[in-house]
Tab-separated table of C-alpha atoms in Angstrom:
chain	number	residue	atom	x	y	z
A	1	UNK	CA	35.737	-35.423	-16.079
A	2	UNK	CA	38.756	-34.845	-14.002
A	3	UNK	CA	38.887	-33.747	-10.300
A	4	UNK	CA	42.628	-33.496	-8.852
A	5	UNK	CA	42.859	-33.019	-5.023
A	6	UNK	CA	46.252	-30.839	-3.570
A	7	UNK	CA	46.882	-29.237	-0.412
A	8	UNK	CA	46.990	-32.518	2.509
A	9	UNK	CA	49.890	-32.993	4.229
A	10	UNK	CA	51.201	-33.797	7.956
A	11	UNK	CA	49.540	-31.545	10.492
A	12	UNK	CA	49.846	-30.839	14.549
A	13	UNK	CA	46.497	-31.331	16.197
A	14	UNK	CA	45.284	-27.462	16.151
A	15	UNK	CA	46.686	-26.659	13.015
A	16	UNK	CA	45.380	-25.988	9.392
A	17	UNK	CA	45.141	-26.746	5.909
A	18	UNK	CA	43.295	-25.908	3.111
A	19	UNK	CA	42.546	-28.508	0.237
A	20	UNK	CA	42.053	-27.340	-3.340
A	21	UNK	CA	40.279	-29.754	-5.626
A	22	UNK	CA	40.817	-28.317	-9.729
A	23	UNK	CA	38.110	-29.763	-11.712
A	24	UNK	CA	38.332	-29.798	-15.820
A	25	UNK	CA	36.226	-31.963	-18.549
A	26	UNK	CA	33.143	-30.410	-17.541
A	27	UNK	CA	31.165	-27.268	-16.844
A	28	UNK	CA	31.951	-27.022	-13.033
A	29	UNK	CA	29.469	-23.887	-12.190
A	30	UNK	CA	26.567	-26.683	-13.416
A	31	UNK	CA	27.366	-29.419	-10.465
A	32	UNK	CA	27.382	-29.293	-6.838
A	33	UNK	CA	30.363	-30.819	-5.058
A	34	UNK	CA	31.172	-32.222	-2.024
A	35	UNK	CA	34.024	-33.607	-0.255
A	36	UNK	CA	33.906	-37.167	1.255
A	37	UNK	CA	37.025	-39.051	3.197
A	38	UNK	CA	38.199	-41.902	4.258
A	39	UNK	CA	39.355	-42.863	7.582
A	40	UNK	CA	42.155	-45.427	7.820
A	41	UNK	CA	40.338	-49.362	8.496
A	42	UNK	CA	37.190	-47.336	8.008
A	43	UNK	CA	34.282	-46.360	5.437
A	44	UNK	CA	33.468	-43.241	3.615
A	45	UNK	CA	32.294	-40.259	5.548
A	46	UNK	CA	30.802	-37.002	3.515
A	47	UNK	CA	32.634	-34.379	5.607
A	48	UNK	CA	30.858	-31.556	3.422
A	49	UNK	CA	28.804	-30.078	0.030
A	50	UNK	CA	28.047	-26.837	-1.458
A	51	UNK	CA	26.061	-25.953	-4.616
A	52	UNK	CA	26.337	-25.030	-7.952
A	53	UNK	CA	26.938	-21.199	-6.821
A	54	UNK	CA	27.950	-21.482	-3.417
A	55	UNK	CA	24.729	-20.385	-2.081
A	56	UNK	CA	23.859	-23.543	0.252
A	57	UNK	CA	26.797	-25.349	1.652
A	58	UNK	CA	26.194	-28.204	4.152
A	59	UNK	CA	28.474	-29.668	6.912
A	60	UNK	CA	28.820	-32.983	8.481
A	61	UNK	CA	27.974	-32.567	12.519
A	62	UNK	CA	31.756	-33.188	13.354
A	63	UNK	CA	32.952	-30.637	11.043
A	64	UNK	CA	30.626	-27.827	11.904
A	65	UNK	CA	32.458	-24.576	13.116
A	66	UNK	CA	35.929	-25.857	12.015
A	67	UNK	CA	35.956	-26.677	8.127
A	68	UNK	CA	34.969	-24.233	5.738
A	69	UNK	CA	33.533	-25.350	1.775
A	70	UNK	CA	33.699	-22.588	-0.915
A	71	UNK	CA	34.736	-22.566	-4.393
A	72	UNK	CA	35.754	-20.303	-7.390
A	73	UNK	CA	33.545	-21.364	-10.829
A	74	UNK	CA	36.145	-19.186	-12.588
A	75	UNK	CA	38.966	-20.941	-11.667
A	76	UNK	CA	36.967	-24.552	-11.497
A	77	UNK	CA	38.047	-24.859	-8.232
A	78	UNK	CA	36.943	-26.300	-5.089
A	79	UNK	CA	38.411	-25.607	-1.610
A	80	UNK	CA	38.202	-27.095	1.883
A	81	UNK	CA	39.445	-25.248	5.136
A	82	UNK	CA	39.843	-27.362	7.852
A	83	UNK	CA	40.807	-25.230	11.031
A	84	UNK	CA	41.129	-26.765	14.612
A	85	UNK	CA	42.394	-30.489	13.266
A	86	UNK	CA	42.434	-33.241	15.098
A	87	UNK	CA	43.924	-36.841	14.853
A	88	UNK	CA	40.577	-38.225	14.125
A	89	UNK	CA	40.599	-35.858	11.301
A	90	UNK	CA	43.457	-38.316	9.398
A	91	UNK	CA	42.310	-39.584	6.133
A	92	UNK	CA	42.312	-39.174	2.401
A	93	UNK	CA	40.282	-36.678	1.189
A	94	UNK	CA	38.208	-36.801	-1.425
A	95	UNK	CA	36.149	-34.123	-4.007
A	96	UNK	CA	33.581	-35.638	-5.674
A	97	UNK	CA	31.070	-34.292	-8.158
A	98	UNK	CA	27.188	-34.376	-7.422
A	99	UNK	CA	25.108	-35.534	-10.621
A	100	UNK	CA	23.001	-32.190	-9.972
A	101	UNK	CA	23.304	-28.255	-9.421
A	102	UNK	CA	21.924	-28.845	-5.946
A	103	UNK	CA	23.351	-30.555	-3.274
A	104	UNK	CA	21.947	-33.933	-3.670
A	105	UNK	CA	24.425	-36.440	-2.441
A	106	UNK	CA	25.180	-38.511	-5.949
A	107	UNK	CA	28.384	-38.653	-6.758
A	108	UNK	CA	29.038	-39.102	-10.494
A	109	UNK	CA	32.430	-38.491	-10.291
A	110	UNK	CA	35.534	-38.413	-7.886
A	111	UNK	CA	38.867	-37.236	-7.637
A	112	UNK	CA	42.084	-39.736	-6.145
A	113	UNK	CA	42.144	-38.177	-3.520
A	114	UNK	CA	44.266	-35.946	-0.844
A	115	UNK	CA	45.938	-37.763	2.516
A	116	UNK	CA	46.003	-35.211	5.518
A	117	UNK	CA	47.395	-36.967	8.445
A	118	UNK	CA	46.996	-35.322	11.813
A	119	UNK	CA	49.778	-35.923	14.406
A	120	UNK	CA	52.278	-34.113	16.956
């Protein structure tokens, strides 16, 4: 299994990015995924999941409104868009893989991770 984060980068507050995690080594249309970060000094947060087809996808309370999950099974890709960032928002992303097609919250798997650093 290999998950490889892209896209994070230095950001104003009210700007964008989109994060691309490419996943290989397994069949990705079986798993649901999720992205998880971490805060600087601070613990894991899930920021966000979406299943195995990208019927159900699931947002953390802070995220709502502003960050977008899809992906593309035929390209083994998952995406975040994160609209409207904030410097609260700074951390390294993560993608991780759930151990189920449904959005269960156990990771088997995770990528190294993305930094997206929010600052004017």
């Amino acid at each position: 299994v290999q998950l490889v984060e892209s896209g994070g980068g230095l950001v104003q507050p009210g700007g964008s990015l989109r994060l691309s995690c490419a996943a290989s080594g397994f069949t990705f249309d079986d798993y649901a995924m999720s992205w998880v970060r971490q805060a600087p000094g601070k613990g894991l947060e899930w920021v966000s999941a979406i299943s195995w087809n990208g019927g159900s996808t699931y947002y953390a309370e802070s995220m709502k409104g502003r960050f977008t999950i899809s992906r593309d099974n035929a390209k083994n890709t998952l995406y975040l868009q994160m609209n409207s960032l904030k410097s609260e928002d700074t951390a390294v992303y993560y993608c991780a893989k759930d151990l189920l097609a449904v959005v269960a919250g156990l990771f088997g798997s995770w990528g190294q991770g993305t930094q997206v650093t929010v600052s004017s």
